[in-house]
CSV table of C-alpha atoms and ligand atoms in Angstrom, one decimal:
chain,number,residue,atom,x,y,z
A,72,MET,CA,0.0,0.0,0.0
A,73,ALA,CA,1.5,3.4,-1.0
A,74,ARG,CA,1.6,5.8,1.9
A,75,ARG,CA,2.3,9.4,1.1
A,76,MET,CA,5.8,10.3,2.4
A,77,VAL,CA,6.0,13.2,4.8
A,78,VAL,CA,9.0,15.3,6.0
A,79,VAL,CA,8.4,17.3,9.2
A,80,GLY,CA,10.6,20.1,10.5
A,81,ASN,CA,10.6,20.4,14.2
A,82,TRP,CA,12.2,23.8,14.9
A,83,LYS,CA,12.0,23.2,18.7
A,84,MET,CA,12.7,26.3,20.8
A,85,ASN,CA,14.6,28.3,18.1
A,86,GLY,CA,13.9,31.5,16.3
A,87,TRP,CA,11.9,34.7,16.3
A,88,VAL,CA,9.1,35.9,14.2
A,89,GLU,CA,11.5,37.5,11.6
A,90,THR,CA,13.8,34.5,11.4
A,91,ALA,CA,10.9,32.0,11.2
A,92,GLN,CA,9.4,34.0,8.3
A,93,GLU,CA,12.7,34.1,6.5
A,94,LEU,CA,13.2,30.4,6.9
A,95,THR,CA,9.7,29.7,5.7
A,96,HIS,CA,10.1,31.9,2.7
A,97,SER,CA,13.4,30.1,1.7
A,98,ILE,CA,11.8,26.7,2.1
A,99,ILE,CA,8.7,27.6,0.0
A,100,THR,CA,10.9,29.3,-2.7
A,101,GLY,CA,13.3,26.3,-2.8
A,102,LEU,CA,10.4,23.9,-3.2
A,103,LYS,CA,9.0,25.9,-6.1
A,104,GLU,CA,12.4,26.2,-7.8
A,105,HIS,CA,13.8,22.8,-7.3
A,106,HIS,CA,11.0,20.4,-7.3
A,107,HIS,CA,10.4,18.9,-10.7
A,108,ARG,CA,8.1,16.2,-9.5
A,109,SER,CA,4.4,17.3,-9.6
A,110,ASP,CA,3.6,15.9,-6.2
A,111,PRO,CA,6.6,15.5,-4.0
A,112,CYS,CA,6.2,14.5,-0.4
A,113,GLU,CA,4.1,16.3,2.1
A,114,VAL,CA,6.1,18.9,4.0
A,115,VAL,CA,5.1,20.1,7.5
A,116,LEU,CA,6.8,22.9,9.5
A,117,CYS,CA,6.5,23.0,13.3
A,118,PRO,CA,7.8,26.4,14.5
A,119,PRO,CA,7.7,27.5,18.2
A,120,ALA,CA,4.2,28.6,19.4
A,121,THR,CA,5.1,32.3,19.2
A,122,CYS,CA,5.8,31.9,15.4
A,123,LEU,CA,2.8,29.8,14.4
A,124,TYR,CA,0.6,32.6,13.2
A,125,PRO,CA,3.2,34.5,11.3
A,126,VAL,CA,4.5,31.3,9.7
A,127,SER,CA,0.9,30.3,8.9
A,128,ARG,CA,0.5,33.6,7.0
A,129,CYS,CA,3.7,32.9,5.0
A,130,LEU,CA,2.3,29.4,4.1
A,131,GLU,CA,-0.9,30.8,2.6
A,132,GLY,CA,-1.3,29.5,-1.0
A,133,SER,CA,1.5,26.9,-0.6
A,134,MET,CA,1.2,23.1,-0.1
A,135,VAL,CA,3.3,23.2,3.0
A,136,ARG,CA,1.4,22.4,6.2
A,137,LEU,CA,1.7,23.9,9.7
A,138,GLY,CA,2.1,21.9,12.9
A,139,GLY,CA,2.3,22.6,16.6
A,140,GLN,CA,5.1,21.1,18.8
A,141,ASN,CA,2.8,20.3,21.7
A,142,LEU,CA,-0.8,20.7,22.9
A,143,SER,CA,-2.8,20.5,26.1
A,144,GLU,CA,-4.8,17.4,26.9
A,145,PHE,CA,-7.6,19.8,28.0
A,146,ASP,CA,-9.9,21.8,25.7
A,147,HIS,CA,-10.0,25.1,27.6
A,148,GLY,CA,-10.0,26.7,31.0
A,149,PRO,CA,-7.5,27.4,33.8
A,150,HIS,CA,-4.3,25.9,32.4
A,151,THR,CA,-1.9,28.8,32.4
A,152,GLY,CA,0.7,28.7,29.7
A,153,GLU,CA,-1.0,25.8,27.9
A,154,ILE,CA,-2.3,25.8,24.3
A,155,CYS,CA,-5.2,23.5,23.2
A,156,GLY,CA,-5.9,21.9,19.9
A,157,THR,CA,-8.6,24.4,18.8
A,158,MET,CA,-6.1,27.2,19.3
A,159,LEU,CA,-3.7,25.4,17.1
A,160,ARG,CA,-6.4,24.9,14.5
A,161,ASN,CA,-7.3,28.6,14.8
A,162,VAL,CA,-3.8,29.7,13.7
A,163,GLY,CA,-3.8,27.2,10.8
A,164,CYS,CA,-2.3,24.0,12.1
A,165,TRP,CA,-3.0,20.6,10.6
A,166,TYR,CA,-0.6,18.6,12.6
A,167,VAL,CA,0.7,18.5,16.2
A,168,ILE,CA,3.7,16.7,17.6
A,169,VAL,CA,2.8,14.7,20.7
A,170,GLY,CA,5.0,13.0,23.3
A,171,HIS,CA,8.4,14.1,22.0
A,172,SER,CA,11.1,12.6,24.2
A,173,GLU,CA,12.2,16.1,25.3
A,174,ARG,CA,8.7,16.5,26.8
A,175,ARG,CA,8.5,12.9,28.1
A,176,SER,CA,11.8,13.4,30.0
A,177,GLY,CA,11.7,17.1,30.7
A,178,CYS,CA,8.0,17.7,31.3
A,179,GLY,CA,6.9,14.5,32.9
A,180,GLU,CA,4.8,13.2,30.0
A,181,ASP,CA,4.1,9.5,30.6
A,182,ASN,CA,2.4,7.1,28.2
A,183,GLU,CA,-1.0,7.8,29.7
A,184,ARG,CA,-0.7,11.6,29.2
A,185,VAL,CA,0.7,11.1,25.7
A,186,ALA,CA,-2.4,9.0,24.9
A,187,ARG,CA,-4.7,11.7,26.3
A,188,LYS,CA,-2.9,14.4,24.2
A,189,MET,CA,-3.2,12.2,21.1
A,190,ALA,CA,-6.9,11.9,21.8
A,191,ALA,CA,-7.2,15.7,22.3
A,192,ALA,CA,-5.6,16.2,18.9
A,193,PHE,CA,-8.0,13.8,17.2
A,194,ARG,CA,-10.9,15.5,19.0
A,195,ASP,CA,-9.9,18.9,17.6
A,196,GLY,CA,-9.3,17.6,14.1
A,197,LEU,CA,-5.5,17.7,14.2
A,198,GLN,CA,-3.3,14.9,12.9
A,199,PRO,CA,-1.1,13.8,15.8
A,200,ILE,CA,2.5,12.9,15.2
A,201,VAL,CA,3.2,10.7,18.2
A,202,CYS,CA,6.8,10.2,19.2
A,203,VAL,CA,8.1,6.9,20.6
A,204,GLY,CA,11.7,5.8,21.2
A,205,GLU,CA,14.0,4.2,23.8
A,206,THR,CA,16.9,5.7,25.8
A,207,LEU,CA,20.5,4.5,25.4
A,208,ASP,CA,20.3,2.7,28.7
A,209,GLU,CA,17.2,0.8,27.5
A,210,ARG,CA,18.9,-0.1,24.3
A,211,ASP,CA,22.0,-1.3,26.1
A,212,GLN,CA,19.9,-3.4,28.3
A,213,GLY,CA,18.3,-5.1,25.2
A,214,ARG,CA,14.9,-3.5,26.0
A,215,ALA,CA,14.5,-1.2,23.0
A,216,LEU,CA,11.7,-3.2,21.3
A,217,GLU,CA,9.9,-3.8,24.6
A,218,VAL,CA,9.9,-0.1,25.6
A,219,VAL,CA,8.6,1.1,22.2
A,220,ARG,CA,6.0,-1.7,22.2
A,221,GLU,CA,4.8,-0.5,25.6
A,222,GLN,CA,4.7,3.2,24.4
A,223,MET,CA,2.6,2.0,21.3
A,224,GLU,CA,0.2,-0.1,23.4
A,225,GLY,CA,-0.5,2.8,25.7
A,226,LEU,CA,-2.1,4.6,22.7
A,227,PHE,CA,-4.7,2.1,21.6
A,228,PRO,CA,-7.3,2.6,24.4
A,229,LEU,CA,-7.7,6.2,23.1
A,230,VAL,CA,-7.2,5.7,19.3
A,231,PRO,CA,-10.6,6.5,17.7
A,232,HIS,CA,-12.6,3.7,16.1
A,233,SER,CA,-13.5,5.8,13.0
A,234,ASP,CA,-11.5,6.2,9.8
A,235,GLN,CA,-9.9,9.2,11.5
A,236,ARG,CA,-7.3,6.9,13.0
A,237,GLN,CA,-5.7,6.5,9.6
A,238,SER,CA,-4.4,10.0,10.0
A,239,LEU,CA,-2.3,9.0,13.0
A,240,VAL,CA,1.5,9.5,12.4
A,241,ILE,CA,4.1,7.7,14.5
A,242,ALA,CA,7.6,9.0,14.7
A,243,TYR,CA,10.3,6.6,16.0
A,244,GLU,CA,13.0,8.7,17.5
A,245,PRO,CA,15.7,6.8,19.5
A,246,VAL,CA,16.5,9.3,22.3
A,247,TRP,CA,20.3,8.6,22.0
A,248,ALA,CA,20.2,9.7,18.3
A,249,ILE,CA,18.5,13.1,18.9
A,250,GLY,CA,20.8,16.1,18.4
A,251,THR,CA,23.8,13.8,18.8
A,252,GLY,CA,24.9,13.4,15.2
A,253,ARG,CA,24.7,9.6,15.9
A,254,ASN,CA,21.8,8.1,14.0
A,255,ALA,CA,20.5,4.6,14.3
A,256,SER,CA,21.8,2.1,11.8
A,257,LEU,CA,19.6,1.1,8.9
A,258,GLU,CA,19.1,-2.3,10.5
A,259,GLN,CA,18.0,-0.8,13.8
A,260,ILE,CA,15.6,1.6,12.1
A,261,GLN,CA,14.0,-1.1,9.9
A,262,GLU,CA,13.7,-3.5,12.9
A,263,MET,CA,11.9,-0.9,15.0
A,264,HIS,CA,9.7,0.3,12.1
A,265,GLY,CA,8.8,-3.3,11.3
A,266,LEU,CA,7.8,-3.8,14.9
A,267,ILE,CA,5.7,-0.6,15.0
A,268,ARG,CA,4.0,-1.6,11.7
A,269,HIS,CA,3.3,-5.1,13.2
A,270,VAL,CA,1.8,-3.6,16.3
A,271,LEU,CA,-0.4,-1.2,14.3
A,272,CYS,CA,-1.7,-3.9,12.0
A,273,THR,CA,-2.4,-6.3,14.8
A,274,ARG,CA,-4.4,-3.7,16.7
A,275,LEU,CA,-6.0,-1.8,13.9
A,276,GLY,CA,-6.2,-4.2,10.9
A,277,GLU,CA,-6.0,-2.6,7.5
A,278,ASP,CA,-6.0,0.9,9.0
A,279,GLY,CA,-2.6,0.0,10.5
A,280,GLU,CA,-1.2,-0.3,7.0
A,281,ARG,CA,-2.2,3.2,6.2
A,282,ILE,CA,-0.6,4.9,9.2
A,283,ARG,CA,2.7,6.6,8.4
A,284,ILE,CA,5.8,5.9,10.5
A,285,LEU,CA,8.6,8.5,10.4
A,286,TYR,CA,12.2,8.2,11.6
A,287,GLY,CA,13.8,11.0,13.5
A,288,GLY,CA,17.2,11.5,15.1
A,289,SER,CA,20.2,13.1,13.3
A,290,VAL,CA,18.7,12.9,9.8
A,291,LYS,CA,20.9,14.9,7.5
A,292,PRO,CA,21.2,15.4,3.7
A,293,ALA,CA,24.0,12.7,3.7
A,294,ASN,CA,22.0,9.9,5.3
A,295,ALA,CA,18.4,10.8,4.4
A,296,LYS,CA,18.3,8.9,1.1
A,297,ALA,CA,19.3,5.5,2.6
A,298,ILE,CA,16.9,6.0,5.6
A,299,PHE,CA,13.9,7.0,3.4
A,300,ALA,CA,14.5,4.0,1.1
A,301,LEU,CA,13.7,1.6,4.0
A,302,GLU,CA,10.5,-0.3,3.5
A,303,ASP,CA,8.6,0.8,6.6
A,304,VAL,CA,10.0,4.4,6.7
A,305,ASP,CA,7.4,6.9,5.4
A,306,GLY,CA,9.4,10.1,6.0
A,307,GLY,CA,11.3,11.9,8.6
A,308,LEU,CA,11.0,14.1,11.7
A,309,ILE,CA,13.9,16.5,11.4
A,310,GLY,CA,15.3,18.7,14.2
A,311,GLY,CA,18.6,20.5,13.7
A,312,ALA,CA,18.8,20.1,9.9
A,313,SER,CA,15.3,21.7,9.5
A,314,LEU,CA,16.7,25.1,10.7
A,315,ASN,CA,18.8,25.4,7.6
A,316,SER,CA,16.7,25.7,4.4
A,317,SER,CA,19.3,24.1,2.1
A,318,ASP,CA,19.7,21.1,4.4
A,319,PHE,CA,16.0,20.7,4.8
A,320,LEU,CA,15.4,21.0,1.0
A,321,ALA,CA,18.1,18.5,0.4
A,322,ILE,CA,16.4,16.1,2.8
A,323,ILE,CA,13.1,16.6,1.0
A,324,ALA,CA,14.8,15.9,-2.3
A,325,ALA,CA,16.0,12.6,-0.9
A,326,VAL,CA,12.4,11.3,-0.6
A,327,PRO,CA,11.8,8.5,-3.1
A,328,ASP,CA,8.9,8.8,-5.5
A,329,ARG,CA,6.6,5.9,-4.4
A,330,SER,CA,3.6,6.8,-6.5
B,190,LIG,P1,17.8,16.1,15.3
B,190,LIG,O1,17.4,15.9,13.9
B,190,LIG,O2,18.4,17.4,15.7
B,190,LIG,O3,18.6,15.0,15.9
B,190,LIG,O4,16.4,16.1,16.2
B,190,LIG,C1,15.5,15.1,16.0
B,190,LIG,C2,14.2,15.4,16.7
B,190,LIG,O5,14.1,15.4,17.9
B,190,LIG,C3,13.1,15.9,15.9
B,190,LIG,O6,11.9,15.9,16.6
């Protein structure tokens, strides 16, 4: 089954309104100039919350989509500093990253809360990009597959029963590969993506075949092509390299045409 490839830029806590607009302009211009294929992959930009609206204005009329980096599990009310899914929709978001490892470790997001945030995203009509991945200790202990399986299993009680669940995106990001320049080997990536696909299909049947699984962790122009060629890799979640338009464009250009 052909799944549409997607490349997502996670800008994390970097940039101001002006720099975010400049980066967005260069990406849109680069896509127009360099893309010969009529329908390349889907491209999503996830700027910091303060830049969502200005970036959304820059994206008007382009095929590039906007995403948030996080959302509240609640839909409104006394949650100072939080942003809910309808607010993200209101500034033009289609996607939202949920349960990034930097939030799991830094902000106490456990599997239950990640599942509630995923449910909130679905409730508000956003496509959740749910991150899973093991730490270096867990991999060294031989527990990588078990940890990721557990993170996946925690989602299913709150995955909707409708067709909407096909819009779920999973991002496998081994924690030890994030921002370290050390990416997982092709064998490690395929093994984990294969497991995630197996879990999705066992729990969701045919819908599991349609769900996209992204790889994230030190993806660069030099390694993107080999990673994207793997059978169960449907795109990438890019951190550092998404802050440089030529690197990000080169990563997009490395996406194979699977149509
Ligand atoms: P890097 O690409 O900088 O390793 O970050 C990956 C990541 O965390 C994307 O969400």
